[in-house]
XYZ file of C-alpha atoms in Angstrom:
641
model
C -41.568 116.750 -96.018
C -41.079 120.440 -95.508
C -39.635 121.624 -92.169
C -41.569 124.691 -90.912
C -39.707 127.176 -91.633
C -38.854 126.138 -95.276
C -42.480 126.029 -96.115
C -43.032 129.466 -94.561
C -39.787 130.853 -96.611
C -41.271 129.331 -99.448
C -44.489 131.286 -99.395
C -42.438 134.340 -98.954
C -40.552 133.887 -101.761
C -43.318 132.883 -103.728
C -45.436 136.899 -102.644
C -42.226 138.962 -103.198
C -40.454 140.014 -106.226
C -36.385 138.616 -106.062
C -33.940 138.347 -109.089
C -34.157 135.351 -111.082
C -31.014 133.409 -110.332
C -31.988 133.535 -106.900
C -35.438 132.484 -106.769
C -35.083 128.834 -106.013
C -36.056 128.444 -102.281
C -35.256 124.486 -101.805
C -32.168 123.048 -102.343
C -31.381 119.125 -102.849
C -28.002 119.055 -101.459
C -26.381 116.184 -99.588
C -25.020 118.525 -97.311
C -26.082 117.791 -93.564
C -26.741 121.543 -93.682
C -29.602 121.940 -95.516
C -30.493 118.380 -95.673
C -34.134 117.387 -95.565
C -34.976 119.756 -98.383
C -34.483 122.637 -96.239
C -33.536 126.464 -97.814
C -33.612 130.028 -97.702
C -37.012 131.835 -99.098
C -35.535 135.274 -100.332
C -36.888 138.432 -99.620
C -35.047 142.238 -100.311
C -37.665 144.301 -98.188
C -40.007 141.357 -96.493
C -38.322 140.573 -93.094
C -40.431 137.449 -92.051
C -41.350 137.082 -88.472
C -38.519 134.434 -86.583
C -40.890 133.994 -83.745
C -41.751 129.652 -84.638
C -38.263 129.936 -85.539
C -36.505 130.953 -83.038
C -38.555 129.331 -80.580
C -35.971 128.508 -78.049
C -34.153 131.911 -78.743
C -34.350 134.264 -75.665
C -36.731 137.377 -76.475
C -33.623 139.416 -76.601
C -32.138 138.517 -79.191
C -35.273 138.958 -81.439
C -35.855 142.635 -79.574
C -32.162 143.121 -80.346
C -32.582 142.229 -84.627
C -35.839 144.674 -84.261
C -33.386 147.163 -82.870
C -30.540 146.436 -85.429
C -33.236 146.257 -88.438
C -34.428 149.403 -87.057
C -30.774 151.582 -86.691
C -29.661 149.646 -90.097
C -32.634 151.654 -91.703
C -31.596 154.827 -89.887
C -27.897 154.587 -91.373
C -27.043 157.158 -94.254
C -23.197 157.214 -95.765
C -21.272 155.469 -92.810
C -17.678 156.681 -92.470
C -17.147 152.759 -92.507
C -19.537 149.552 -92.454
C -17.812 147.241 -90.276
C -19.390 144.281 -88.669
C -17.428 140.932 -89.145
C -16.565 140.845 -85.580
C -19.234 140.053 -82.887
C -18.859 143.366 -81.016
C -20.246 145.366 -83.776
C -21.592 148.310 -82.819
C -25.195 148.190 -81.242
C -25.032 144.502 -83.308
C -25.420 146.569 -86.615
C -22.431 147.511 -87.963
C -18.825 149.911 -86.467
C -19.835 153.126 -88.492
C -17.380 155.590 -87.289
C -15.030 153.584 -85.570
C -14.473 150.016 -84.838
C -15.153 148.730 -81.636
C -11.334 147.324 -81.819
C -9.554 150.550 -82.991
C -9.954 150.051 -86.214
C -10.556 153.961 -88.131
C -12.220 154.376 -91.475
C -9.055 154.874 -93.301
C -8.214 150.651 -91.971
C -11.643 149.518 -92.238
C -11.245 150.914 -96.236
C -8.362 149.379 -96.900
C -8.832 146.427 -95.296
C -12.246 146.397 -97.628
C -9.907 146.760 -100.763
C -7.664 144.114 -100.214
C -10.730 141.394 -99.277
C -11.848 142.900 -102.801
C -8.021 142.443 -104.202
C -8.480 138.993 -102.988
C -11.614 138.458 -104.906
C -10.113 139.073 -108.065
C -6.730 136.844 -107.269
C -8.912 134.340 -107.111
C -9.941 134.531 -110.356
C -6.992 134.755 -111.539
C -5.354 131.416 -109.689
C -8.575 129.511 -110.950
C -7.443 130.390 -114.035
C -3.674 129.665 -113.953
C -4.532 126.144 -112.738
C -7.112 125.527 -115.440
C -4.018 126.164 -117.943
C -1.847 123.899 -115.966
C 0.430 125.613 -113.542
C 1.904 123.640 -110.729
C 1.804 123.852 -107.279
C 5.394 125.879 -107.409
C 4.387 127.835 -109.885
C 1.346 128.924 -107.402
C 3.041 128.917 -104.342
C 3.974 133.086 -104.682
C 0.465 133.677 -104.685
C -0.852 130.755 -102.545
C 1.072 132.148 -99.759
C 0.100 135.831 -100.650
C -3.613 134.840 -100.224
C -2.839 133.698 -96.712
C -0.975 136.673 -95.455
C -3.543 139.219 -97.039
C -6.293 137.306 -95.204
C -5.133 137.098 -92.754
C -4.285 140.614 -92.019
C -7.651 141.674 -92.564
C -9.183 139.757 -89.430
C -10.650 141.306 -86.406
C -7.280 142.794 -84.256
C -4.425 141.722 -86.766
C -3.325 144.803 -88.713
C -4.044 148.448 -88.199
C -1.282 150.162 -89.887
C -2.722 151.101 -93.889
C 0.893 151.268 -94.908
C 1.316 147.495 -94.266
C -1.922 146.777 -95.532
C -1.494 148.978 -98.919
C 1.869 146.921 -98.996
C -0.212 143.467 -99.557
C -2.371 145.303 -102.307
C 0.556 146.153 -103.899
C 2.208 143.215 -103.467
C -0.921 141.070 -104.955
C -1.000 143.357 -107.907
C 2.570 141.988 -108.975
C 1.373 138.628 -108.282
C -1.225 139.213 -110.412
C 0.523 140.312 -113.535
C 2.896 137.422 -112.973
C -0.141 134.720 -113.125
C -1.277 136.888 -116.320
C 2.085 135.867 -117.781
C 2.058 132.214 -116.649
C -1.377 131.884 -117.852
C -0.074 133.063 -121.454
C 2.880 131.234 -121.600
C 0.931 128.125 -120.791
C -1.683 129.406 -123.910
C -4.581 129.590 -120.949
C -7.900 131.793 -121.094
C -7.437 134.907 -118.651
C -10.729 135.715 -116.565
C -12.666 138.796 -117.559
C -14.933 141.152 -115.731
C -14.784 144.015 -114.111
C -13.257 142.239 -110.428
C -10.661 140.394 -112.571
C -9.615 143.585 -114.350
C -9.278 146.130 -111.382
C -5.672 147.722 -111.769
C -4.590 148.890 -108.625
C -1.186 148.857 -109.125
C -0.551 152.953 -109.523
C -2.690 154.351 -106.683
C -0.883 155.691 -103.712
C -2.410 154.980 -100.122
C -4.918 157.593 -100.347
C -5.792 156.163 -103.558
C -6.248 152.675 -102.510
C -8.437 154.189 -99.467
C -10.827 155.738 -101.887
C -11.187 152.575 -103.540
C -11.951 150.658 -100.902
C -14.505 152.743 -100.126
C -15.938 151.846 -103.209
C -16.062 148.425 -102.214
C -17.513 148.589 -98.652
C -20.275 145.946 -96.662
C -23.197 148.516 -98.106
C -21.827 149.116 -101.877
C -21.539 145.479 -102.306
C -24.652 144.782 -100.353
C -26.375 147.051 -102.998
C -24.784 145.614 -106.082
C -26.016 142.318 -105.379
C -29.995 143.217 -104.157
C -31.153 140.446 -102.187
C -30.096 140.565 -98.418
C -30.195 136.582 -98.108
C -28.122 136.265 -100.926
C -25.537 139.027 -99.257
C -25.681 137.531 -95.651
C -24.183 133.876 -97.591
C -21.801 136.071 -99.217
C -20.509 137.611 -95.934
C -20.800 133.978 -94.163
C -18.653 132.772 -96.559
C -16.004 135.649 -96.646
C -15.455 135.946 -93.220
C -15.108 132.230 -92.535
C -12.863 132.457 -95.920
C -10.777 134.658 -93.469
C -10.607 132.281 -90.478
C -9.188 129.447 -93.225
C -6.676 131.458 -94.448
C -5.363 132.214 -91.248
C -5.251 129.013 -89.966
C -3.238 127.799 -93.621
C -1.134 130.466 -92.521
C -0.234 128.848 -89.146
C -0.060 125.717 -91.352
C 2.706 127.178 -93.909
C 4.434 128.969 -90.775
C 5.611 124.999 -89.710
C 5.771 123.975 -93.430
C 3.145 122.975 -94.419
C 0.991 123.850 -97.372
C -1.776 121.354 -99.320
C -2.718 122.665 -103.067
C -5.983 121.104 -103.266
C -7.173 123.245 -100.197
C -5.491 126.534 -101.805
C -7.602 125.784 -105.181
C -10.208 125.623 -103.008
C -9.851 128.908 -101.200
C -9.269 130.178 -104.933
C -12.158 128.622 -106.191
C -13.958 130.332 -103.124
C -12.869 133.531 -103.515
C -13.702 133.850 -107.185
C -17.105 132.551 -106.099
C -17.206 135.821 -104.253
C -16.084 138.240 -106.944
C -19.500 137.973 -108.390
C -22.331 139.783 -107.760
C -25.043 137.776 -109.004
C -27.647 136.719 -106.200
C -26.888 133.015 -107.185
C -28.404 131.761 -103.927
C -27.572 127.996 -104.759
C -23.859 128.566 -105.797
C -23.319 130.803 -102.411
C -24.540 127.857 -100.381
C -22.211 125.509 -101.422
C -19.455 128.215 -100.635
C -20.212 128.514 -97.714
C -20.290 124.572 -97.096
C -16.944 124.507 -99.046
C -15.892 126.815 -96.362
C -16.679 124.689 -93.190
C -15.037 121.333 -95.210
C -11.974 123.271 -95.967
C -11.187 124.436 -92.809
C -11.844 121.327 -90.893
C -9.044 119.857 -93.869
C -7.158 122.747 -92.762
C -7.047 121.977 -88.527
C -6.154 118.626 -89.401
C -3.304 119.777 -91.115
C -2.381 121.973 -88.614
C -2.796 119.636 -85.495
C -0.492 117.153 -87.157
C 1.851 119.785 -88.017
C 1.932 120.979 -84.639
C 2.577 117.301 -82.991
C 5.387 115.789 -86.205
C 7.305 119.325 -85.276
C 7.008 119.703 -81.265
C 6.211 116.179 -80.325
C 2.816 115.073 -79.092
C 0.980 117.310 -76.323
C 1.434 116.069 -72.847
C -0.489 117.027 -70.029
C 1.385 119.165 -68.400
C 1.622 121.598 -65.060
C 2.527 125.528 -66.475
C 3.896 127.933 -63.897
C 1.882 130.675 -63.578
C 3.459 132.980 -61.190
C 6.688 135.246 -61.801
C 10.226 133.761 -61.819
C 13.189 136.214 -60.728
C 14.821 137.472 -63.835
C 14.830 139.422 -67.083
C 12.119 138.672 -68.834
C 10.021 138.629 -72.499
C 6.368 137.971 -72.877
C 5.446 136.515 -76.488
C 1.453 136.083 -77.444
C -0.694 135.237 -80.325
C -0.802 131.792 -81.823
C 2.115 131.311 -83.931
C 4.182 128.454 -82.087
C 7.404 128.805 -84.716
C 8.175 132.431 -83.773
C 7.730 131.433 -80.171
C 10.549 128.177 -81.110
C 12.560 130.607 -82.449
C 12.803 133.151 -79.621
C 13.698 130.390 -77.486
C 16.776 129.161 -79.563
C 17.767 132.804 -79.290
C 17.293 133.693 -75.695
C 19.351 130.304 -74.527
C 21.779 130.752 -72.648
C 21.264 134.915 -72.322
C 19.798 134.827 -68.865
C 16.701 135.902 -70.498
C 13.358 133.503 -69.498
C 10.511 133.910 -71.579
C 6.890 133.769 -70.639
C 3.559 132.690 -72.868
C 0.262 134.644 -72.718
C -3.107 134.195 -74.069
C -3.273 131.702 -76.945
C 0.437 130.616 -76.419
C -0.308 128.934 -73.486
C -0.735 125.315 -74.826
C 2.952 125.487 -75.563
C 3.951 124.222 -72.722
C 2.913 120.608 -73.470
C 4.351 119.834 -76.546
C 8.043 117.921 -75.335
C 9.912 120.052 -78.120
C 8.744 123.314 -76.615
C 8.646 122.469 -72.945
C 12.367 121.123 -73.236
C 14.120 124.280 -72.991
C 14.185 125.352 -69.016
C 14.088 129.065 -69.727
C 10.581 128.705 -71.143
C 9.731 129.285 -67.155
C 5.696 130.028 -67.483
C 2.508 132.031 -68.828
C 1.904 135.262 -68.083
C -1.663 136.732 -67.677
C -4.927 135.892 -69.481
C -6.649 136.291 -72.531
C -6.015 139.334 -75.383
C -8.167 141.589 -74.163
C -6.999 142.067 -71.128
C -3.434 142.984 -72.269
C -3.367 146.764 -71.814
C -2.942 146.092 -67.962
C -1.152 142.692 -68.613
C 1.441 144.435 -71.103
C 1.703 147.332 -69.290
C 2.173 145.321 -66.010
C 5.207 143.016 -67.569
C 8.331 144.277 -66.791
C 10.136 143.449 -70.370
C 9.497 143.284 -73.773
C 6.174 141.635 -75.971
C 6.345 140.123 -78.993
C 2.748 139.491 -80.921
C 3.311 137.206 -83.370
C -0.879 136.883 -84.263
C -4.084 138.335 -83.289
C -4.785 139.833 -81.204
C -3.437 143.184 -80.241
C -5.101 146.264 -79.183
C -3.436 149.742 -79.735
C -0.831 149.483 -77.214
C -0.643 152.479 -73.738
C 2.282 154.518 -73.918
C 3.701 153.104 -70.990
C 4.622 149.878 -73.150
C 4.750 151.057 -76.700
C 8.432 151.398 -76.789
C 8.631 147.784 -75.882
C 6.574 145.657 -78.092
C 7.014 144.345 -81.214
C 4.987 142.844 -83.632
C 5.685 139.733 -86.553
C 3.984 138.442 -89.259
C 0.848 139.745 -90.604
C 0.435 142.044 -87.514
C 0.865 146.059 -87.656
C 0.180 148.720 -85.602
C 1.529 152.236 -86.968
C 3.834 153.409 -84.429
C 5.012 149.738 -83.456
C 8.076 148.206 -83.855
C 7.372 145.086 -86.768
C 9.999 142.505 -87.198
C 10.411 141.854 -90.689
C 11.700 138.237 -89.990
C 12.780 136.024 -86.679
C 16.049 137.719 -85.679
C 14.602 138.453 -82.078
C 18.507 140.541 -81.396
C 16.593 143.792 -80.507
C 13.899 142.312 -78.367
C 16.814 140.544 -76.530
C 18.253 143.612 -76.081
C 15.148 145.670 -74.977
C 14.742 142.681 -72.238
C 18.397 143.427 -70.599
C 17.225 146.769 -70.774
C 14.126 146.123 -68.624
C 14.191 145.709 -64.786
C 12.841 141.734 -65.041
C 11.120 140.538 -62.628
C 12.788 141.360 -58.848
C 11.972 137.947 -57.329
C 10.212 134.307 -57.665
C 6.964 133.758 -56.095
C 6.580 131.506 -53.262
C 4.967 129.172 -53.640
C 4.262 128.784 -57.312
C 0.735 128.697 -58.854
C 0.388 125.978 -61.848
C -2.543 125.267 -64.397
C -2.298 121.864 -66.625
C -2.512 122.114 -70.307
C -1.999 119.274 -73.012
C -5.258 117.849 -73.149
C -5.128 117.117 -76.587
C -7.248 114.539 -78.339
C -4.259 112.157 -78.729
C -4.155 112.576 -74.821
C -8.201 112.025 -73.809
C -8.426 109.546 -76.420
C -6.907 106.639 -74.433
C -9.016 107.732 -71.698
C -12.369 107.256 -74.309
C -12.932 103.860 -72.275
C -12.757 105.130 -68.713
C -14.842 108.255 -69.982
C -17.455 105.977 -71.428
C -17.314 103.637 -67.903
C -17.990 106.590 -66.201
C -20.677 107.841 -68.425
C -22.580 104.392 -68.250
C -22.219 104.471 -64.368
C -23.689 108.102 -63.814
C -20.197 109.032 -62.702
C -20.227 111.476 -65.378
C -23.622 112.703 -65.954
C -22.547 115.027 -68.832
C -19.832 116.185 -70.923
C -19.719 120.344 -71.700
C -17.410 121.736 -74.325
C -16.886 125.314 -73.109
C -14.943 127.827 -75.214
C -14.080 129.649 -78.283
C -13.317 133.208 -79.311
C -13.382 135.808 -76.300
C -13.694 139.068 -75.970
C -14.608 142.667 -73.586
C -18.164 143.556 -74.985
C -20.424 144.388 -72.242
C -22.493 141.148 -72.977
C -19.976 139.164 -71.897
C -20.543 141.197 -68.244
C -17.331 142.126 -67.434
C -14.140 144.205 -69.723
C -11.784 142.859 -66.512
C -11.887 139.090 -67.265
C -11.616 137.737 -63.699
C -15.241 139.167 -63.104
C -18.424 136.851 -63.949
C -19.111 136.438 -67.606
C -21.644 133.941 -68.792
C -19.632 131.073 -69.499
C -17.832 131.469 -65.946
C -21.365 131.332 -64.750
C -22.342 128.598 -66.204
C -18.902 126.801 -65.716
C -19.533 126.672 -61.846
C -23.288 126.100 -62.190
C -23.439 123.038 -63.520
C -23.509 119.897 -61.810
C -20.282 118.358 -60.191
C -20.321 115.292 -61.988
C -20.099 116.988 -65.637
C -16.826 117.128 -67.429
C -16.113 120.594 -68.975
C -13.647 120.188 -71.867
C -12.134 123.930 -73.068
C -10.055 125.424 -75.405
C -9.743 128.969 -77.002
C -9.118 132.158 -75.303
C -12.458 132.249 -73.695
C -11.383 129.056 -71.625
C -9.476 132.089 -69.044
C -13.133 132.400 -68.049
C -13.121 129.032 -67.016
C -9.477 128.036 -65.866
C -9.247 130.973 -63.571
C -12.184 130.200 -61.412
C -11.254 129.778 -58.145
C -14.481 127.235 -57.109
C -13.563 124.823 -60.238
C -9.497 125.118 -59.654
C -8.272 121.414 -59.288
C -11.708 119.900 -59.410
C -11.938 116.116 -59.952
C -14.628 113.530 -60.658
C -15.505 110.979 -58.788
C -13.301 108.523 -60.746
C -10.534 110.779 -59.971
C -10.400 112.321 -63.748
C -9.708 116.130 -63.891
C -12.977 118.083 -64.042
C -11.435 120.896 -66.059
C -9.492 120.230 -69.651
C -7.651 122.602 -71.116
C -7.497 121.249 -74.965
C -5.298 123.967 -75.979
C -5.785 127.009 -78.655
C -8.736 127.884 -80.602
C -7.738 125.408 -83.486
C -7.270 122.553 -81.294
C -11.459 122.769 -81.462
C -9.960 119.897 -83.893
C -9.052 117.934 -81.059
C -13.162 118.235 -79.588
C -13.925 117.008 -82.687
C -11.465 114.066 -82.734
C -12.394 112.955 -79.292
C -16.469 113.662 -79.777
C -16.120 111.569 -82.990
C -14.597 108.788 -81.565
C -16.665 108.593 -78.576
C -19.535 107.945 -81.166
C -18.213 105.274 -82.622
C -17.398 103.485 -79.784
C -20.782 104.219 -78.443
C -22.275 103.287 -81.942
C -23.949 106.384 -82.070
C -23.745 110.036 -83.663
C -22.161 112.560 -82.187
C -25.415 114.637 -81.442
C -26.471 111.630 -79.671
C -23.772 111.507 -77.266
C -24.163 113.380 -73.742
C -22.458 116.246 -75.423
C -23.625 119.412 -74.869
C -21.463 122.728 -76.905
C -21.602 126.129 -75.922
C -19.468 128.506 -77.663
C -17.904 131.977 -76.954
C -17.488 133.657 -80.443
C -16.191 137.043 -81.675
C -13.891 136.852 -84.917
C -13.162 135.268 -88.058
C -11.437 132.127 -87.138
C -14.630 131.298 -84.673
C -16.729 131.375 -87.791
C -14.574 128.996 -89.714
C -15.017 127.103 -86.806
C -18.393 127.168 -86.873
C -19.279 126.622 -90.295
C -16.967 123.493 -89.858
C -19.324 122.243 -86.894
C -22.057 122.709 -88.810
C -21.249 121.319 -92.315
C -20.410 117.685 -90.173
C -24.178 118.211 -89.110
C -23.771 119.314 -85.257
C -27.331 120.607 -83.266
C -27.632 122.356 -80.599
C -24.605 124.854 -80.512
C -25.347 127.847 -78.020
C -23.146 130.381 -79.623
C -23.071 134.087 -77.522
C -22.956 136.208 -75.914
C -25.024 137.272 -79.283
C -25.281 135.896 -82.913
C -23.667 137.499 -85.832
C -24.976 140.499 -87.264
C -24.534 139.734 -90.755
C -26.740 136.639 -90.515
C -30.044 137.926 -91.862
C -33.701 136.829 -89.808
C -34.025 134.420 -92.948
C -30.882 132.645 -92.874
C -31.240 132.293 -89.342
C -34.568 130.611 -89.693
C -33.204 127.774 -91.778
C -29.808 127.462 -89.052
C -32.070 127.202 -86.008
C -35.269 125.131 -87.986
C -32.044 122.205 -89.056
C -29.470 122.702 -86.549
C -31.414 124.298 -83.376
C -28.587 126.897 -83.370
C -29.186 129.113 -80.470
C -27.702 132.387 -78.786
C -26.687 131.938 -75.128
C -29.159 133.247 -72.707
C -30.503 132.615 -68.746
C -27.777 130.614 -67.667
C -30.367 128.624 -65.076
C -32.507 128.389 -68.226
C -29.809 127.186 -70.166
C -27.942 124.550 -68.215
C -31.474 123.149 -67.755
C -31.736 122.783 -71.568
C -28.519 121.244 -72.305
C -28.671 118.796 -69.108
C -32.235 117.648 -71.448
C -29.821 117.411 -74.368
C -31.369 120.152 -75.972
């Protein structure tokens, strides 16, 4: 039987003229997705009206799509089309420059190496189809990653580094053209696979990118739905790739998921409103990436030891002093082997945090605490620190002059004008920190917060949880994180103000359990009225589960909770609300949703590039909601809705 708002899609698709390849409107896939025959009616100039819908959407989020349909019209030859981010501008798209920094000349180039992406994957699909090996891949396996990676919301803003990767891929490129006729293969044609970019200069590559933007694309396909699946899929593409690239940092790197990404990316090189083939990549997407935190939680625990609960000092410590942040727990390894011994104590901010419970990490005294909050909040943290920063990963921000002689970047990161460490040899940032006044004295007495709630450690606490749930100790379980970041939605750009989830955090009853992970759980962890909360059993209140990838570890622990409760997980008294705002959170999200997950409140607002359509089908099969009334809203989820 038709759901609702498939039969409603269907009769639009049925009154308005859409290309051919793209007329099917109901899909029989097996995916929990779109299961139940539901799919996307298509429509190029139709918007349908969301209202059945998006029944338990706050009206402000549908007055907010009028306003973006409305100021999308009203756009005419956009120094840039930006919106992969949540902060978009006016939730429509940056169009002069990005909410993050980001000019027209990044936002360009950034476009033409997503596009020089597109046509490497072509080209890998076709080097494995004549046989290469996984060595013979690896140069442009680990390419992909790095380029990707780059491109995501508050990585790299310098175009020299970024023209670097497309020049860099276009080598790559001719050597797979080799390999693929030394091995007697079929090269890929077209005009993506054929794009030469090899002699342009940095202007050059600019202009090209231009010629690739959101709205050139958007047009060379024709059919918005079609586009929005296109743009689901790249951007979660993105969040993958990064999260490989934190895989490959610690040695790890799995072929089948690279051919995958491949396969994905050639998937995207074509223009052709193929609405059933762009489904399935952006299912491919979510099962990738949830291959892809496995791999990376068990990298993290066979390299650093298993994460231990574990009190982090979170006031200063006499001494000189470097701050590292990002996610990238090598480079932060590293640094330590370095600074032994030198007097030097380093401290952890933002997603670096979670480092102090894995026994490999924690080992080495000088790692003496964390240091601030989450990234967007570092232009007073940074400038506040009295040494050196190292960013090994999103995010940074375009640093004040009062600290851009002292921090460096690593990796895929760039900022023109910023120092970037071509490898780990952290000499010069030793140096800057004996150069730097340190910290003057210790705090007394120290302030701690526990970390190292990992799903190896909840997991043997799955039967006291379950006790607790079955006695009313625990009335409800809240996952509470994500993705964070300064828009005005999220009520406050000084993070220790009220923001939604802090609201709703401290709202809800005392006898719920608030797991959190992510950046966004520093609205949560600083609160004063939750600080060292317990249950009634005498179980923490608060868990910190650790960075935005340990999400894996939530899914672990929710997973096995509904097996030993011989239910599914959307049965259990689980309720997720989640604080999104770049690429990884999408990856994330698709990941959530390809296992089948309902009721996700995702805010402070949903994606732009999700079309009214496409959001019909999300909400009509998964009841996928924007945040809203916090009163409103804890009243929903306490329901189980």
């Amino acid at each position: 039987m038709l759901s609702r708002a498939t039969s409603r899609l269907l009769n639009l698709s049925r009154s308005t003229t859409v290309p051919k390849a793209a007329s099917l409107s109901i899909y029989a896939s097996s995916s929990p997705l779109f299961s139940g025959n539901a799919g996307i009616g298509m429509s190029r100039s139709n918007p349908i009206c969301v209202s059945n819908a998006t029944r338990n959407a706050p009206s402000k989020q549908t007055s907010r799509r009028a306003m973006a349909t409305a100021a999308s019209a009203s756009i005419s030859n956009p120094a840039m089309f930006c919106r992969q981010c949540e902060q978009t501008q006016d939730h429509v798209a940056c169009r002069s420059v990005g909410i993050c920094g980001k000019t027209p000349e990044t936002s360009a180039m950034q476009d033409g190496l997503v596009h020089t992406l597109k046509c490497m994957g072509l080209w890998c699909v076709a080097a494995r189809e004549a046989g290469a090996t996984s060595e013979e891949m690896y140069e442009a396996n680990w390419w992909t990653l790095r380029s990707a990676f780059s491109t995501l919301t508050n990585v790299n803003f310098d175009e020299e580094r970024i023209a670097e990767f497309i020049r860099e891929g276009q080598q790559v490129k001719k050597n797979l053209q080799e390999l693929i006729q030394k091995k007697g293969g079929t090269a890929p044609t077209g005009p993506v696979a054929s794009i030469d970019l090899s002699d342009m200069d940095t202007t050059q590559l600019e202009e090209f990118g231009y010629t690739v933007s959101i709205p050139k694309l958007k047009e060379a396909m024709g059919n918005d739905d079609c586009f929005s699946l296109m743009e689901i899929a790249t951007y979660g593409s993105k969040g993958v790739c990064a999260y490989a690239a934190h895989c490959h940092q610690l040695g790890v790197m799995n072929e089948e998921v690279m051919a995958g990404l491949h396969e994905v990316f050639a998937k995207l090189a074509s223009s052709k409103a193929d609405m059933n083939g762009l489904l399935a990549n952006v299912l491919r997407v979510g099962a990738l990436n949830g291959k892809v935190l496995a791999m990376l939680d068990e990298a993290h625990a066979t390299k650093f030891g298993v994460p231990q609960p574990t009190q982090c000092k979170v006031t200063a410590t006499e001494g000189k002093a470097i701050l590292i942040s990002g996610h990238d727990l090598m480079d932060l390894e590293e640094l330590l082997k370095q600074t032994e011994g030198t007097g030097v104590n380093v401290y952890t901010h933002g997603e670096m945090l979670p480092a102090h419970g894995y026994p490999g990490l924690k080992k080495y005294s000088h790692l003496v605490g964390n240091f601030g909050t989450a990234w967007q909040n570092q232009k007073f943290e940074f400038s506040a620190f009295p040494g050196p920063i190292v960013v090994t990963t999103n995010c940074i921000l375009e640093p004040r002059r009062m600290y851009k002689d002292r921090i460096y970047s690593i990796n895929e990161v760039g900022v023109s004008g910023v120092k970037h460490l071509g490898s780990r040899d952290f000499s010069e940032v030793i140096a800057k920190a004996k150069s730097c006044k340190g910290f003057p004295k210790t705090i007394s007495p120290p302030e701690y917060h526990t970390v190292g709630f990992n799903h190896r450690a909840v997991l043997p606490l799955a039967g006291e949880v379950i006790d607790a749930v079955q006695k009313g100790v625990i009335s409800r379980i809240f996952l509470i994180g994500g993705c964070d970041g300064s828009q005005f939605d999220r009520k406050s750009y000084v993070l220790l103000l009220p923001s939604y989830f802090t609201e709703l955090a401290e709202e809800l009853p005392d006898d719920t359990l608030i797991l959190t992970l992510g950046c966004a759980k520093n609205r949560i962890i600083h609160s004063k009225k939750l600080l060292h909360q317990t249950l009634a059993n005498g179980m923490p209140r608060v868990m910190d589960m650790g960075q935005c990838n340990d999400s894996y570890s939530a899914i672990v622990v929710a997973t096995e909770l509904a097996k030993a409760l011989n239910c599914t997980v959307n049965d259990l008294p689980l309720s997720l609300c989640l604080s999104h705002l770049e690429q990884k959170a999408a990856a994330v999200l698709l990941t959530l949703l390809q296992m089948g997950v309902k009721n996700i409140r995702l805010g402070p607002s949903l994606p732009a590039y999700i079309t009214p359509n496409v959001l019909n089908v999300l909400v009509e099969n998964y009841n996928l909601m924007p945040t809203g009334n916090v009163q409103n809203d804890i009243k929903g989820m306490m329901a189980g809705q």
